[in-house]
């Protein structure tokens, strides 16, 4: 397995593989890799000839009051796990390498980036979109893998690729969870035992809501109200949003008449966590 910290070194290794006709896969991450990341990486290794994992805690996607400094870093374990799984290259640039000349260019996806988390984290998706475009231009992957855990991010990235005619297929993979349902996240490291116990109410209330939709509930506001109440009862310190949205446009829906996504962001023990679930109101009550 190769490790590159320089863009030129990553490009050189990948160019050699591409010349021999290998298909290049890419899994962009911020490191502190857990089973959610490993599921993407294992799929990439299985489906492509050369899996490139990028590990970069991107300062551009953190707000001034956010957790950039304390974001978990676990480089040695990340590297060992990638080597074990057959990753061909880990690209691990520093911020000075990625933003050598500062950063005056931003990639902005109007609408999709401004709803849900975009309302509460201004500039966040511009930071994500900009770094993902840079990584795609450096790695030039044929296929790139993202988790549905960050559902809005997945939709936004699919849209950039479409709008900018980028020759990469984007694969979205299901959320990997702890045994009690909590979505795996590097930010779960921040949780105290008590907050960790409380945080599983997110998945429990989403699963209950999905059950209600399967049983025939179609009123999005009623679903949102119930999740909100469950989160409060379950110990959420505050709730940024609970929203039933169209799975492609991310616009709020009134009536769940077809496929929809229920997304939420809430705070537990000082950590901002997100989760979501797919529902489908197109069938009869099941
Ligand atoms: P991050 O390191 O948080 O930027 O995440 C890197 C990639 O891993 C993103 O595509 C995330 O959506 C994905 N990911 C993070 N957590 C999970 C999870 N629990 N299940 C599946 N994918 C995940």
Coordinates of C-alpha atoms and ligand atoms in Angstrom, one line a residue:
X1 CA 0.0 0.0 0.0
X2 CA 1.3 3.4 -0.9
X3 CA 0.9 6.5 1.3
X4 CA 1.0 10.0 -0.3
X5 CA 1.0 13.3 1.4
X6 CA 1.7 15.3 -1.8
X7 CA -0.8 15.8 -4.6
X8 CA 1.9 15.1 -7.2
X9 CA 2.8 11.7 -5.6
X10 CA -0.8 10.6 -5.4
X11 CA -1.3 11.6 -9.1
X12 CA 1.9 9.8 -10.2
X13 CA 0.8 6.5 -8.5
X14 CA -2.7 6.7 -9.8
X15 CA -1.6 7.6 -13.4
X16 CA 0.5 4.5 -13.5
X17 CA -2.5 2.3 -12.6
X18 CA -4.7 4.0 -15.0
X19 CA -2.2 3.5 -17.8
X20 CA -2.5 -0.2 -17.3
X21 CA -6.3 -0.1 -17.5
X22 CA -7.1 -0.4 -13.8
X23 CA -10.4 1.0 -12.6
X24 CA -9.9 3.5 -9.8
X25 CA -12.2 3.8 -6.8
X26 CA -12.2 6.5 -4.2
X27 CA -13.5 6.8 -0.6
X28 CA -13.1 10.3 0.7
X29 CA -13.0 10.5 4.5
X30 CA -11.9 12.6 7.4
X31 CA -10.2 9.7 9.1
X32 CA -10.8 8.2 12.6
X33 CA -12.1 5.3 10.5
X34 CA -14.9 3.1 12.0
X35 CA -17.1 0.4 10.6
X36 CA -19.2 2.9 8.6
X37 CA -16.0 3.9 6.7
X38 CA -14.8 0.3 6.5
X39 CA -18.0 -0.8 4.8
X40 CA -17.4 1.8 2.0
X41 CA -13.7 0.9 1.8
X42 CA -14.4 -2.9 1.6
X43 CA -17.0 -2.3 -1.1
X44 CA -14.6 -0.1 -3.1
X45 CA -11.8 -2.7 -2.8
X46 CA -14.2 -5.4 -3.9
X47 CA -15.7 -3.5 -6.9
X48 CA -12.7 -1.6 -8.3
X49 CA -9.1 -2.5 -9.2
X50 CA -7.4 0.2 -7.1
X51 CA -9.1 1.7 -4.0
X52 CA -7.8 5.1 -3.0
X53 CA -8.8 6.3 0.5
X54 CA -8.4 10.0 1.2
X55 CA -7.9 11.0 4.8
X56 CA -8.2 14.8 5.2
X57 CA -9.9 16.8 8.0
X58 CA -11.0 19.6 5.8
X59 CA -10.8 22.9 7.6
X60 CA -13.0 24.5 5.0
X61 CA -16.1 22.6 6.0
X62 CA -15.9 23.6 9.7
X63 CA -17.5 26.8 11.0
X64 CA -15.4 29.1 13.3
X65 CA -17.2 27.8 16.4
X66 CA -17.1 24.2 15.3
X67 CA -15.0 21.2 16.4
X68 CA -12.1 21.3 13.8
X69 CA -9.4 21.3 16.5
X70 CA -10.8 18.5 18.6
X71 CA -12.1 16.3 15.7
X72 CA -10.8 12.8 16.4
X73 CA -7.6 11.8 14.6
X74 CA -6.4 8.2 14.5
X75 CA -3.8 8.0 11.8
X76 CA -1.9 4.8 12.8
X77 CA -5.1 2.8 13.2
X78 CA -6.5 4.2 9.9
X79 CA -3.4 3.2 8.1
X80 CA -3.2 -0.3 9.5
X81 CA -6.9 -0.9 8.7
X82 CA -6.5 0.3 5.1
X83 CA -3.4 -1.9 4.6
X84 CA -5.3 -5.0 6.0
X85 CA -8.2 -4.4 3.6
X86 CA -6.2 -4.1 0.4
X87 CA -6.4 -0.4 -0.1
X88 CA -3.8 0.6 -2.8
X89 CA -3.2 4.2 -1.8
X90 CA -4.0 6.4 1.2
X91 CA -3.8 10.1 0.3
X92 CA -3.3 12.1 3.4
X93 CA -2.4 15.7 2.5
X94 CA -2.0 18.5 5.0
X95 CA -4.1 21.7 4.7
X96 CA -1.1 23.6 3.3
X97 CA -0.9 21.0 0.5
X98 CA -4.6 21.2 -0.3
X99 CA -5.0 24.9 0.0
X100 CA -1.5 26.0 -0.9
X101 CA -2.5 29.4 -2.3
X102 CA -5.2 30.0 0.2
X103 CA -8.7 29.3 -1.0
X104 CA -10.7 31.8 -3.0
X105 CA -12.6 29.3 -5.1
X106 CA -15.8 27.7 -3.7
X107 CA -18.2 25.2 -5.2
X108 CA -21.7 26.0 -4.2
X109 CA -24.8 23.9 -4.9
X110 CA -27.7 26.3 -4.6
X111 CA -30.9 25.1 -2.9
X112 CA -29.7 21.6 -1.9
X113 CA -26.9 23.0 0.3
X114 CA -29.1 25.6 2.0
X115 CA -31.7 23.4 3.5
X116 CA -31.5 20.9 6.5
X117 CA -27.9 21.0 7.9
X118 CA -27.1 23.9 5.5
X119 CA -29.3 26.2 7.6
X120 CA -27.4 25.5 10.8
X121 CA -23.9 25.2 9.3
X122 CA -23.5 28.1 6.9
X123 CA -20.7 27.4 4.4
X124 CA -20.4 23.8 5.4
X125 CA -21.5 22.3 2.1
X126 CA -19.4 24.8 0.1
X127 CA -16.4 23.4 2.0
X128 CA -17.5 19.8 1.4
X129 CA -18.2 20.4 -2.3
X130 CA -15.0 22.3 -2.9
X131 CA -12.8 19.6 -1.3
X132 CA -14.7 16.8 -3.0
X133 CA -14.2 18.5 -6.4
X134 CA -10.5 18.9 -5.6
X135 CA -10.2 15.3 -4.5
X136 CA -12.0 14.1 -7.7
X137 CA -9.6 16.2 -9.8
X138 CA -6.6 14.8 -8.0
X139 CA -7.7 11.1 -7.9
X140 CA -9.9 11.1 -11.1
X141 CA -11.8 8.1 -9.8
X142 CA -14.1 6.0 -12.0
X143 CA -16.3 5.3 -8.9
X144 CA -16.6 7.1 -5.6
X145 CA -18.3 5.8 -2.4
X146 CA -20.3 7.8 0.1
X147 CA -22.5 6.9 3.1
X148 CA -26.2 7.5 3.3
X149 CA -25.5 8.5 6.9
X150 CA -24.7 11.9 5.5
X151 CA -27.7 11.9 3.3
X152 CA -27.7 15.5 2.3
X153 CA -24.0 15.4 1.4
X154 CA -24.7 12.4 -0.8
X155 CA -27.5 14.2 -2.7
X156 CA -25.4 17.4 -3.0
X157 CA -22.4 15.4 -4.4
X158 CA -24.6 13.5 -6.9
X159 CA -25.8 16.9 -8.1
X160 CA -22.3 18.4 -8.5
X161 CA -21.3 15.4 -10.5
X162 CA -24.3 15.7 -12.7
X163 CA -24.2 19.5 -13.2
X164 CA -20.5 19.6 -13.8
X165 CA -20.4 16.5 -16.0
X166 CA -17.8 14.8 -13.9
X167 CA -17.0 11.3 -15.2
X168 CA -17.4 9.5 -11.9
X169 CA -20.2 7.3 -10.7
X170 CA -21.3 8.0 -7.2
X171 CA -22.3 5.0 -5.1
X172 CA -24.3 5.6 -1.9
X173 CA -24.2 2.9 0.8
X174 CA -26.4 2.2 3.8
X175 CA -25.7 3.6 7.3
X176 CA -23.8 1.2 9.6
X177 CA -25.1 1.3 13.2
X178 CA -24.0 0.3 16.7
X179 CA -26.0 -2.6 18.1
X180 CA -28.5 -0.2 19.8
X181 CA -29.1 1.6 16.5
X182 CA -26.9 4.7 16.9
X183 CA -25.4 5.6 13.6
X184 CA -21.6 5.2 13.7
X185 CA -19.8 8.5 13.6
X186 CA -16.4 9.8 14.5
X187 CA -18.3 12.4 16.6
X188 CA -19.7 9.6 18.8
X189 CA -16.3 9.7 20.5
X190 CA -17.4 13.0 22.1
X191 CA -20.3 11.4 24.0
X192 CA -20.3 10.7 27.7
X193 CA -21.7 7.4 28.8
X194 CA -25.0 9.1 29.6
X195 CA -25.2 11.1 26.4
X196 CA -24.2 7.9 24.4
X197 CA -27.1 6.1 26.0
X198 CA -29.5 8.9 25.2
X199 CA -28.4 9.3 21.6
X200 CA -29.8 6.0 20.5
X201 CA -33.3 7.7 20.7
X202 CA -32.5 9.2 17.3
X203 CA -32.6 5.9 15.5
X204 CA -35.4 4.6 17.7
X205 CA -37.7 7.5 16.9
X206 CA -36.8 7.4 13.2
X207 CA -37.6 3.6 13.2
X208 CA -40.9 4.2 15.0
X209 CA -41.8 6.9 12.5
X210 CA -40.9 4.6 9.6
X211 CA -43.2 2.0 11.2
X212 CA -46.0 4.6 11.3
X213 CA -45.6 5.4 7.6
X214 CA -45.6 1.7 6.8
X215 CA -48.8 1.4 8.7
X216 CA -50.4 4.2 6.6
X217 CA -49.5 7.5 8.2
X218 CA -49.1 10.1 5.5
X219 CA -49.0 13.4 7.4
X220 CA -45.4 14.6 7.4
X221 CA -46.0 17.3 10.1
X222 CA -47.5 14.7 12.5
X223 CA -44.5 12.4 11.9
X224 CA -42.1 15.3 12.6
X225 CA -44.0 16.3 15.8
X226 CA -43.8 12.8 17.2
X227 CA -40.0 12.5 16.5
X228 CA -39.4 15.9 18.0
X229 CA -41.3 14.9 21.2
X230 CA -39.5 11.5 21.4
X231 CA -36.1 13.3 21.0
X232 CA -37.0 15.7 23.8
X233 CA -38.2 12.9 26.0
X234 CA -35.1 10.9 25.2
X235 CA -32.8 13.7 26.5
X236 CA -31.8 15.7 23.4
X237 CA -30.3 19.0 24.6
X238 CA -31.6 20.7 21.6
X239 CA -32.9 19.8 18.2
X240 CA -31.8 21.6 15.0
X241 CA -34.4 20.1 12.8
X242 CA -36.6 17.1 12.1
X243 CA -37.8 17.1 8.5
X244 CA -39.6 14.8 6.1
X245 CA -38.2 15.7 2.7
X246 CA -38.3 14.6 -0.9
X247 CA -35.3 12.3 -1.4
X248 CA -34.0 14.1 -4.5
X249 CA -34.8 17.8 -4.0
X250 CA -34.6 17.7 -0.1
X251 CA -37.6 20.0 0.0
X252 CA -40.1 19.4 2.8
X253 CA -43.2 17.4 1.9
X254 CA -46.6 17.8 3.4
X255 CA -48.0 14.4 2.5
X256 CA -45.8 11.3 2.2
X257 CA -47.2 10.1 -1.1
X258 CA -44.1 8.3 -2.4
X259 CA -40.4 7.8 -1.4
X260 CA -39.3 10.3 1.2
X261 CA -36.4 10.7 3.7
X262 CA -36.8 11.7 7.3
X263 CA -33.7 13.6 8.4
X264 CA -32.8 15.0 11.8
X265 CA -30.0 16.8 13.6
X266 CA -29.9 17.0 17.4
X267 CA -27.5 17.7 20.2
X268 CA -26.5 15.2 22.9
X269 CA -23.8 16.0 25.5
X270 CA -22.4 18.9 23.5
X271 CA -22.2 16.8 20.3
X272 CA -24.2 17.6 17.2
X273 CA -25.3 14.3 15.6
X274 CA -27.4 13.5 12.5
X275 CA -29.4 10.6 11.3
X276 CA -32.0 9.7 8.7
X277 CA -34.3 7.0 7.4
X278 CA -35.9 6.2 4.1
X279 CA -39.7 5.8 4.0
X280 CA -42.1 5.1 1.2
X281 CA -45.8 6.3 1.2
X282 CA -46.6 5.0 -2.2
X283 CA -48.1 1.6 -1.1
X284 CA -51.2 0.9 0.9
X285 CA -51.0 0.6 4.7
X286 CA -48.9 -2.5 5.4
Ligands
LIG1 P1 -16.5 11.4 7.3 O1 -15.1 10.8 7.7 O2 -17.4 11.6 8.5 O3 -16.3 12.6 6.4 O4 -17.2 10.3 6.4 C1 -16.6 9.7 5.3 C2 -17.6 8.9 4.5 O5 -18.0 7.8 5.4 C3 -18.9 9.7 4.2 O6 -19.3 9.3 2.9 C4 -19.8 9.3 5.2 O7 -21.2 9.4 4.8 C5 -19.5 7.8 5.4 N1 -19.9 7.4 6.7 C6 -19.7 8.0 8.0 N2 -20.4 7.3 8.9 C7 -21.0 6.3 8.3 C8 -21.9 5.2 8.8 N3 -22.2 5.1 10.0 N4 -22.4 4.3 7.8 C9 -22.0 4.5 6.5 N5 -21.2 5.4 6.0 C10 -20.7 6.3 6.9

